mmCIF file of N, CA and C in Angstrom:
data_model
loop_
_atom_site.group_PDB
_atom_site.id
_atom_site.type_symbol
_atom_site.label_atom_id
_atom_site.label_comp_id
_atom_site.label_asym_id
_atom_site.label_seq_id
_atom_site.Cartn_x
_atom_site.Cartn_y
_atom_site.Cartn_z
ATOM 1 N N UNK A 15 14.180 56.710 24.194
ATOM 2 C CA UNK A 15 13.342 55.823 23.395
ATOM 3 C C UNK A 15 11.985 56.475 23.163
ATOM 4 N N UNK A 16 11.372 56.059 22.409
ATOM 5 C CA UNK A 16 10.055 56.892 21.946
ATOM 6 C C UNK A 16 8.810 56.268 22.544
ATOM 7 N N UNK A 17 7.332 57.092 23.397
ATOM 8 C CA UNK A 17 6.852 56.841 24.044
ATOM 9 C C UNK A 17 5.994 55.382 23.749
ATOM 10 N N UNK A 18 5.876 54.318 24.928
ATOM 11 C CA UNK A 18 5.671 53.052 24.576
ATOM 12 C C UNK A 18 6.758 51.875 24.273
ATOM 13 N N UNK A 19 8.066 52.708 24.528
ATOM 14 C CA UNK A 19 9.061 51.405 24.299
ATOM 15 C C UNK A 19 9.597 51.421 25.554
ATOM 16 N N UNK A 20 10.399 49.975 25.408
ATOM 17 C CA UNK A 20 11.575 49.903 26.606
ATOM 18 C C UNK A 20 12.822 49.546 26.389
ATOM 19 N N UNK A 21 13.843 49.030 27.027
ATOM 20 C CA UNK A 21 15.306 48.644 26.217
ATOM 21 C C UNK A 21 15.583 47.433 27.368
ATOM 22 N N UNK A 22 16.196 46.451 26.967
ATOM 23 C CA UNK A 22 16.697 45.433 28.137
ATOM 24 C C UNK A 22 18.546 44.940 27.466
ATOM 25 N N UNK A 23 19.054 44.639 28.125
ATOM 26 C CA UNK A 23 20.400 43.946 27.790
ATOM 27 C C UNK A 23 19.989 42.478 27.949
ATOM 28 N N UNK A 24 20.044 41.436 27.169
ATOM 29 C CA UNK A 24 19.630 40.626 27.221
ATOM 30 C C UNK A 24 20.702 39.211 26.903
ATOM 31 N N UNK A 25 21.168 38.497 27.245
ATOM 32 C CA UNK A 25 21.814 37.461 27.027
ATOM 33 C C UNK A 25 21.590 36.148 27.541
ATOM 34 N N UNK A 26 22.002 35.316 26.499
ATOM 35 C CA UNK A 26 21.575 33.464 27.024
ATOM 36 C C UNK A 26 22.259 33.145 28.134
ATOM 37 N N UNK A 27 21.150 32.304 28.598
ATOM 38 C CA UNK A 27 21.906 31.797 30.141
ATOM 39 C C UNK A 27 22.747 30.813 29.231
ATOM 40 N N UNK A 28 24.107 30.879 30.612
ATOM 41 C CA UNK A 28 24.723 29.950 30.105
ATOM 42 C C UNK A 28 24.440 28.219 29.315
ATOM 43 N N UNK A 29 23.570 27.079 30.165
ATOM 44 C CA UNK A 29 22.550 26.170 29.749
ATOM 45 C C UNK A 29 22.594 26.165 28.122
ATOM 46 N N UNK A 30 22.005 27.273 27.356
ATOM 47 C CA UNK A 30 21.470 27.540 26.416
ATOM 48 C C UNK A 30 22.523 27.908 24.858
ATOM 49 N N UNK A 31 23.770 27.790 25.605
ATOM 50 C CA UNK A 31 24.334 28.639 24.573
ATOM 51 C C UNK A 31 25.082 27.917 23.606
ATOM 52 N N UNK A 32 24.642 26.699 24.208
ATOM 53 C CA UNK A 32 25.280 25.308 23.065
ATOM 54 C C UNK A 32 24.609 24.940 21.847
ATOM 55 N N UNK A 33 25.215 24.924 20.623
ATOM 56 C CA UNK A 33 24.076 25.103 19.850
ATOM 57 C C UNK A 33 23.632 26.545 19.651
ATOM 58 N N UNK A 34 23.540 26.955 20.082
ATOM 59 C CA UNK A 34 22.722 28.794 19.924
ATOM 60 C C UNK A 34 23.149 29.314 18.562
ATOM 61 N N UNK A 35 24.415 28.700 18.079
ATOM 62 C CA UNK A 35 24.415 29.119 16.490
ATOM 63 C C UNK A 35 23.845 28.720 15.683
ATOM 64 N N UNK A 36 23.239 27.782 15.749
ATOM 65 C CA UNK A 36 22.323 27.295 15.107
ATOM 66 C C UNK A 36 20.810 27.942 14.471
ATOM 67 N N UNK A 37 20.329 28.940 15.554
ATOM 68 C CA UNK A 37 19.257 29.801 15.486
ATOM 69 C C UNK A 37 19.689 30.718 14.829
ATOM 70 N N UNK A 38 18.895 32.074 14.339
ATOM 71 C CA UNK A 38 18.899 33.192 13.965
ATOM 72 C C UNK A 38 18.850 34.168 15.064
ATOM 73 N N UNK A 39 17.435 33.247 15.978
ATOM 74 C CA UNK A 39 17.013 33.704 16.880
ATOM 75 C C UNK A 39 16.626 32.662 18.305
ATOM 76 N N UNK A 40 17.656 32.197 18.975
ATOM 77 C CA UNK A 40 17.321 31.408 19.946
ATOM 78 C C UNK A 40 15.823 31.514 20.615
ATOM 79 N N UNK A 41 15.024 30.501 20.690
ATOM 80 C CA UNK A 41 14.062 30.720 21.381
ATOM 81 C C UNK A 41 13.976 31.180 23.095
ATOM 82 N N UNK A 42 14.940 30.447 23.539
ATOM 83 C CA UNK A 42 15.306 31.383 24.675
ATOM 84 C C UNK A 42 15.264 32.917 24.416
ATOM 85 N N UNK A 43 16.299 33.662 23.766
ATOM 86 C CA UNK A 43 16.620 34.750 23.592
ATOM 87 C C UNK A 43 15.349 35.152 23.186
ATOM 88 N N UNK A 44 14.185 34.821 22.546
ATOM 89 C CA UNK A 44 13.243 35.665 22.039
ATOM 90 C C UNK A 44 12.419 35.503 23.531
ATOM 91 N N UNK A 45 12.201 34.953 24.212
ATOM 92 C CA UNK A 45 11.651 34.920 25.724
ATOM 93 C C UNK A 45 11.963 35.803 26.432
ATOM 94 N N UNK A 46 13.126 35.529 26.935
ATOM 95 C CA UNK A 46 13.709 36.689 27.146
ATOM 96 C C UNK A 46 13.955 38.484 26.931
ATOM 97 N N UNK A 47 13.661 38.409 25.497
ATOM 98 C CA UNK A 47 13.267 39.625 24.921
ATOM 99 C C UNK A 47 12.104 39.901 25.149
ATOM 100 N N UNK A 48 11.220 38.911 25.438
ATOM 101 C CA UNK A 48 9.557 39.401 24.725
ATOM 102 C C UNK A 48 9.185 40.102 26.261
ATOM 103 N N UNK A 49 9.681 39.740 27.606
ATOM 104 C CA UNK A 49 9.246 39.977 28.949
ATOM 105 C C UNK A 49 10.022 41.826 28.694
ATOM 106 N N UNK A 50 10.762 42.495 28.016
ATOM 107 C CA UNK A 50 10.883 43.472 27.567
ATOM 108 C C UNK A 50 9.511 43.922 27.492
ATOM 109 N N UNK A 51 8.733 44.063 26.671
ATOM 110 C CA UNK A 51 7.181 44.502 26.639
ATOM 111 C C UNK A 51 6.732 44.518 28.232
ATOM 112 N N UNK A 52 6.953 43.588 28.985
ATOM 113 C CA UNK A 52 6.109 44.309 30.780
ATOM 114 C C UNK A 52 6.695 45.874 31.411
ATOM 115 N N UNK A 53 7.839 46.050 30.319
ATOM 116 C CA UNK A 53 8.327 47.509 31.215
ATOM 117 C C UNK A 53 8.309 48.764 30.060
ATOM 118 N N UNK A 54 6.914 48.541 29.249
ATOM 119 C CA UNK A 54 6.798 49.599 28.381
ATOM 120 C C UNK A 54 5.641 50.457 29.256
ATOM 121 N N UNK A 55 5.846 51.425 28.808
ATOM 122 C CA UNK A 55 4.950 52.496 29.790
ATOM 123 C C UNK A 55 3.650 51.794 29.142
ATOM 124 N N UNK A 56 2.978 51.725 28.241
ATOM 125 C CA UNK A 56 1.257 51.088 28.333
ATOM 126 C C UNK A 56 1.159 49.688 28.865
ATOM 127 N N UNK A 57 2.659 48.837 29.253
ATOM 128 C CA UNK A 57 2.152 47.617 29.846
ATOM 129 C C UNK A 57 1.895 48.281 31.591
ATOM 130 N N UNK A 58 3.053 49.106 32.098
ATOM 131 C CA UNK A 58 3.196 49.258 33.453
ATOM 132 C C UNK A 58 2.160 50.302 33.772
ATOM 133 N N UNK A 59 0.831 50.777 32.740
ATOM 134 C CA UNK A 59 0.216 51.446 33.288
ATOM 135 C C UNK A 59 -0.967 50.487 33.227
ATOM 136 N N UNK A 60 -0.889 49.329 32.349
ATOM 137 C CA UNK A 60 -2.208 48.743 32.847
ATOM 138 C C UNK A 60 -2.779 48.146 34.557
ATOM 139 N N UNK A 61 -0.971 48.140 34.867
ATOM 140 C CA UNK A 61 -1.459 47.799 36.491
ATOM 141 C C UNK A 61 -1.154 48.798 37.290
ATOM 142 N N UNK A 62 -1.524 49.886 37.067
ATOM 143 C CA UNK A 62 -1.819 51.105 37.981
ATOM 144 C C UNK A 62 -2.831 51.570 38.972
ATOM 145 N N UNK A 63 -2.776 51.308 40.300
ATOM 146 C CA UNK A 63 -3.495 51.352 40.899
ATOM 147 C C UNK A 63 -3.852 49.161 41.610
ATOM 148 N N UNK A 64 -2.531 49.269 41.356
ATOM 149 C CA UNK A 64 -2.750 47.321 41.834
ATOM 150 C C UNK A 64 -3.644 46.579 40.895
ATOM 151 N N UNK A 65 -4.244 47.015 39.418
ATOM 152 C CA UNK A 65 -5.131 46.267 39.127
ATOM 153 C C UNK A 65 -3.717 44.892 38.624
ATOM 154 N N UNK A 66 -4.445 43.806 37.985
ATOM 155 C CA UNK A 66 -3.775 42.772 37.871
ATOM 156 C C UNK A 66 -3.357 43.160 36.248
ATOM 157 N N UNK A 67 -2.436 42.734 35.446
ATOM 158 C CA UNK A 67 -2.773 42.906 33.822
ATOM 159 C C UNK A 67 -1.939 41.632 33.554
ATOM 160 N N UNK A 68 -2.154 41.235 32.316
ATOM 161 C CA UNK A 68 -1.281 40.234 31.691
ATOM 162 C C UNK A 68 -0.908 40.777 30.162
ATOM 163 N N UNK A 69 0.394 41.082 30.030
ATOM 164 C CA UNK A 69 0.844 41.069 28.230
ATOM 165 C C UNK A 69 1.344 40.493 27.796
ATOM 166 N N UNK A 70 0.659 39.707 27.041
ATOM 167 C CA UNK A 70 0.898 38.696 26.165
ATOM 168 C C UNK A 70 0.782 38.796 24.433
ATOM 169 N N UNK A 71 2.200 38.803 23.646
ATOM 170 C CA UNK A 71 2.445 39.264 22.539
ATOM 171 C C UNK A 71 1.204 37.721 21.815
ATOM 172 N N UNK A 72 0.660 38.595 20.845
ATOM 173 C CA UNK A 72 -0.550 37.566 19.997
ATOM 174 C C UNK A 72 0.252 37.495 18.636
ATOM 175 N N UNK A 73 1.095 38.686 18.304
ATOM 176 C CA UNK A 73 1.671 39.080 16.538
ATOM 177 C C UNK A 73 2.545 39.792 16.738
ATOM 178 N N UNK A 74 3.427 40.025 15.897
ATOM 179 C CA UNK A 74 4.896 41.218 15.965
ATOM 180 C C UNK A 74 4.554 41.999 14.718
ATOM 181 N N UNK A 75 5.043 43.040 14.402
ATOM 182 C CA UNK A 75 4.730 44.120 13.464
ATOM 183 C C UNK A 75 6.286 44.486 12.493
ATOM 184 N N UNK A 76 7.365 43.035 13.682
ATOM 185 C CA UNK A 76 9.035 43.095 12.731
ATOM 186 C C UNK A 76 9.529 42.596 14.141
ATOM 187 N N UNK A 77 10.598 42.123 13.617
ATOM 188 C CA UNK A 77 11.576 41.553 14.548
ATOM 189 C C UNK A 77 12.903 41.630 13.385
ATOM 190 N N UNK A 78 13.969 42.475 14.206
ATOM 191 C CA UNK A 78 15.361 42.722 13.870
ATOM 192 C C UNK A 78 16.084 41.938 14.734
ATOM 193 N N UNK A 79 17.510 41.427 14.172
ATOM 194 C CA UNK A 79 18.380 40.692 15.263
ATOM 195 C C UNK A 79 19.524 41.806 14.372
ATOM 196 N N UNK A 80 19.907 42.349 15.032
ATOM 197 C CA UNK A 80 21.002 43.124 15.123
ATOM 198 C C UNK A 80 22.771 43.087 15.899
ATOM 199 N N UNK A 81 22.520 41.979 16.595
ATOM 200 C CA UNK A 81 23.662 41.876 17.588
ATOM 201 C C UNK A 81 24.133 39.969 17.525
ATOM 202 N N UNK A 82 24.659 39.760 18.444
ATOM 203 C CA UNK A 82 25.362 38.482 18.598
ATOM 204 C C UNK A 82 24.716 38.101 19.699
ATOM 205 N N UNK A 83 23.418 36.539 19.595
ATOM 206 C CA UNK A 83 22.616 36.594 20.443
ATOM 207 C C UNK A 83 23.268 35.552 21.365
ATOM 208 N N UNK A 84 24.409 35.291 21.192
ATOM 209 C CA UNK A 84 25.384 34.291 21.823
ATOM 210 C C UNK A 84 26.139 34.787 23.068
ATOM 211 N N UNK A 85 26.857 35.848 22.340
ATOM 212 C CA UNK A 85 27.792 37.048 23.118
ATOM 213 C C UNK A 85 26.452 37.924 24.265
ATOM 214 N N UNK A 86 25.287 38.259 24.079
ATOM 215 C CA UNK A 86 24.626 39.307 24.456
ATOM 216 C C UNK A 86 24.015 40.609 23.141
ATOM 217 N N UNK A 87 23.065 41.074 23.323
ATOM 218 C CA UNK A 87 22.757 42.172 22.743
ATOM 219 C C UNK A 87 21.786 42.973 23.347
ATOM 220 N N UNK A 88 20.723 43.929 22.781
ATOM 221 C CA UNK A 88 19.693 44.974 23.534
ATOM 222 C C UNK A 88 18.505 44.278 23.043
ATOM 223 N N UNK A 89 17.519 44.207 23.840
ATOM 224 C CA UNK A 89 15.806 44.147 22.970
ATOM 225 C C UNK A 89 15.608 45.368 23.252
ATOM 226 N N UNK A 90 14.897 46.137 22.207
ATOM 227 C CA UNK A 90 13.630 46.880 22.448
ATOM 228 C C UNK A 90 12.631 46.468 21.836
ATOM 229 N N UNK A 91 11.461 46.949 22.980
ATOM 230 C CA UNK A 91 10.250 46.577 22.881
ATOM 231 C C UNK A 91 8.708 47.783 22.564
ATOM 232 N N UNK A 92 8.292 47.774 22.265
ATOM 233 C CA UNK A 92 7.406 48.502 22.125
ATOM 234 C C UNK A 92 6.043 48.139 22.049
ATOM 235 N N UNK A 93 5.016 48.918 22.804
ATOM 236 C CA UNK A 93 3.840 48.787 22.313
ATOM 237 C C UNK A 93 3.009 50.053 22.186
ATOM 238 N N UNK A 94 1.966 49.840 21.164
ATOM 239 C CA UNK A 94 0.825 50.633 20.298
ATOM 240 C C UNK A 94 -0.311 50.756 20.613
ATOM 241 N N UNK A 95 -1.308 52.095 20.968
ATOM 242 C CA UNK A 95 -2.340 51.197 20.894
ATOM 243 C C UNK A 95 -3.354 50.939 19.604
ATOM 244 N N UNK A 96 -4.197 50.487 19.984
ATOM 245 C CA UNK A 96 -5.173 49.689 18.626
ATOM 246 C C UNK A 96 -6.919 50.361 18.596
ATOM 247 N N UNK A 97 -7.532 49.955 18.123
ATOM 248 C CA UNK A 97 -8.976 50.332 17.619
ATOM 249 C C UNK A 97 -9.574 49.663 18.917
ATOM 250 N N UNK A 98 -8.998 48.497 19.567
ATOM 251 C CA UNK A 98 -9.259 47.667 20.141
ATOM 252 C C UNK A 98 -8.785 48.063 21.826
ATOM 253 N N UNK A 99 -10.056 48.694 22.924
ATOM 254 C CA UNK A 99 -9.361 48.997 23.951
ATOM 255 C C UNK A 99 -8.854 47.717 24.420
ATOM 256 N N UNK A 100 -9.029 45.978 24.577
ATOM 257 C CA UNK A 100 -8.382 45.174 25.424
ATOM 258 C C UNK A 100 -6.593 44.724 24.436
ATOM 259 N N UNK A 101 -6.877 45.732 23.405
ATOM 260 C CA UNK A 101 -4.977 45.406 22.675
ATOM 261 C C UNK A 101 -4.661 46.026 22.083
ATOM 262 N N UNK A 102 -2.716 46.248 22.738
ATOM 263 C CA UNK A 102 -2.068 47.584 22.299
ATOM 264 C C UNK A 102 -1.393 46.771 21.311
#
C-alpha cells in the first residue's frame, strides 16, 4: 500500500445485517471502516513516544464501495498531510 495507508477486512456484525441491503453503505460498515485510519503510519506516529492522539475523520476526499458490504469486503484508509500541522 502506498505510504500513509492501511487495509482492514471488514464485515457487519451479525446484529446489523438485517436490512443492510438497504444501504449503499451501512453505517455500521462505514464505522468500522473509518477506525482503519488509527493504523495508518501518520495516525500511529502521532502517538509515538506514549503521547495521547485522537483521529477523527472531519471530510473524505472519495469513498468507493467496491465489494458486498453484507458478505464482507477490505477498507483502505489513508491519510495526507495538510498546510495545517494539527490535520492530515
Amino acid at each position: 500500500l502506498p505510504s500513509g495507508a492501511a487495509h482492514a477486512r471488514v464485515q457487519l456484525p451479525a446484529p446489523a445485517k438485517a436490512g443492510a441491503r438497504n444501504f449503499l453503505l451501512h453505517p455500521v460498515m462505514t464505522d468500522i471502516a473509518m477506525q482503519t485510519l488509527g493504523a495508518t503510519g501518520p495516525a500511529t506516529e502521532l502517538t509515538a513516544g506514549g503521547r495521547p492522539a485522537i483521529v477523527l475523520p472531519v471530510g473524505f476526499a472519495g469513498v468507493r464501495v467496491l465489494g458486498d458490504v453484507v458478505s464482507g469486503t477490505t477498507a483502505i484508509a489513508s491519510l495526507a498531510p495538510t498546510d495545517d500541522p494539527d490535520r492530515l
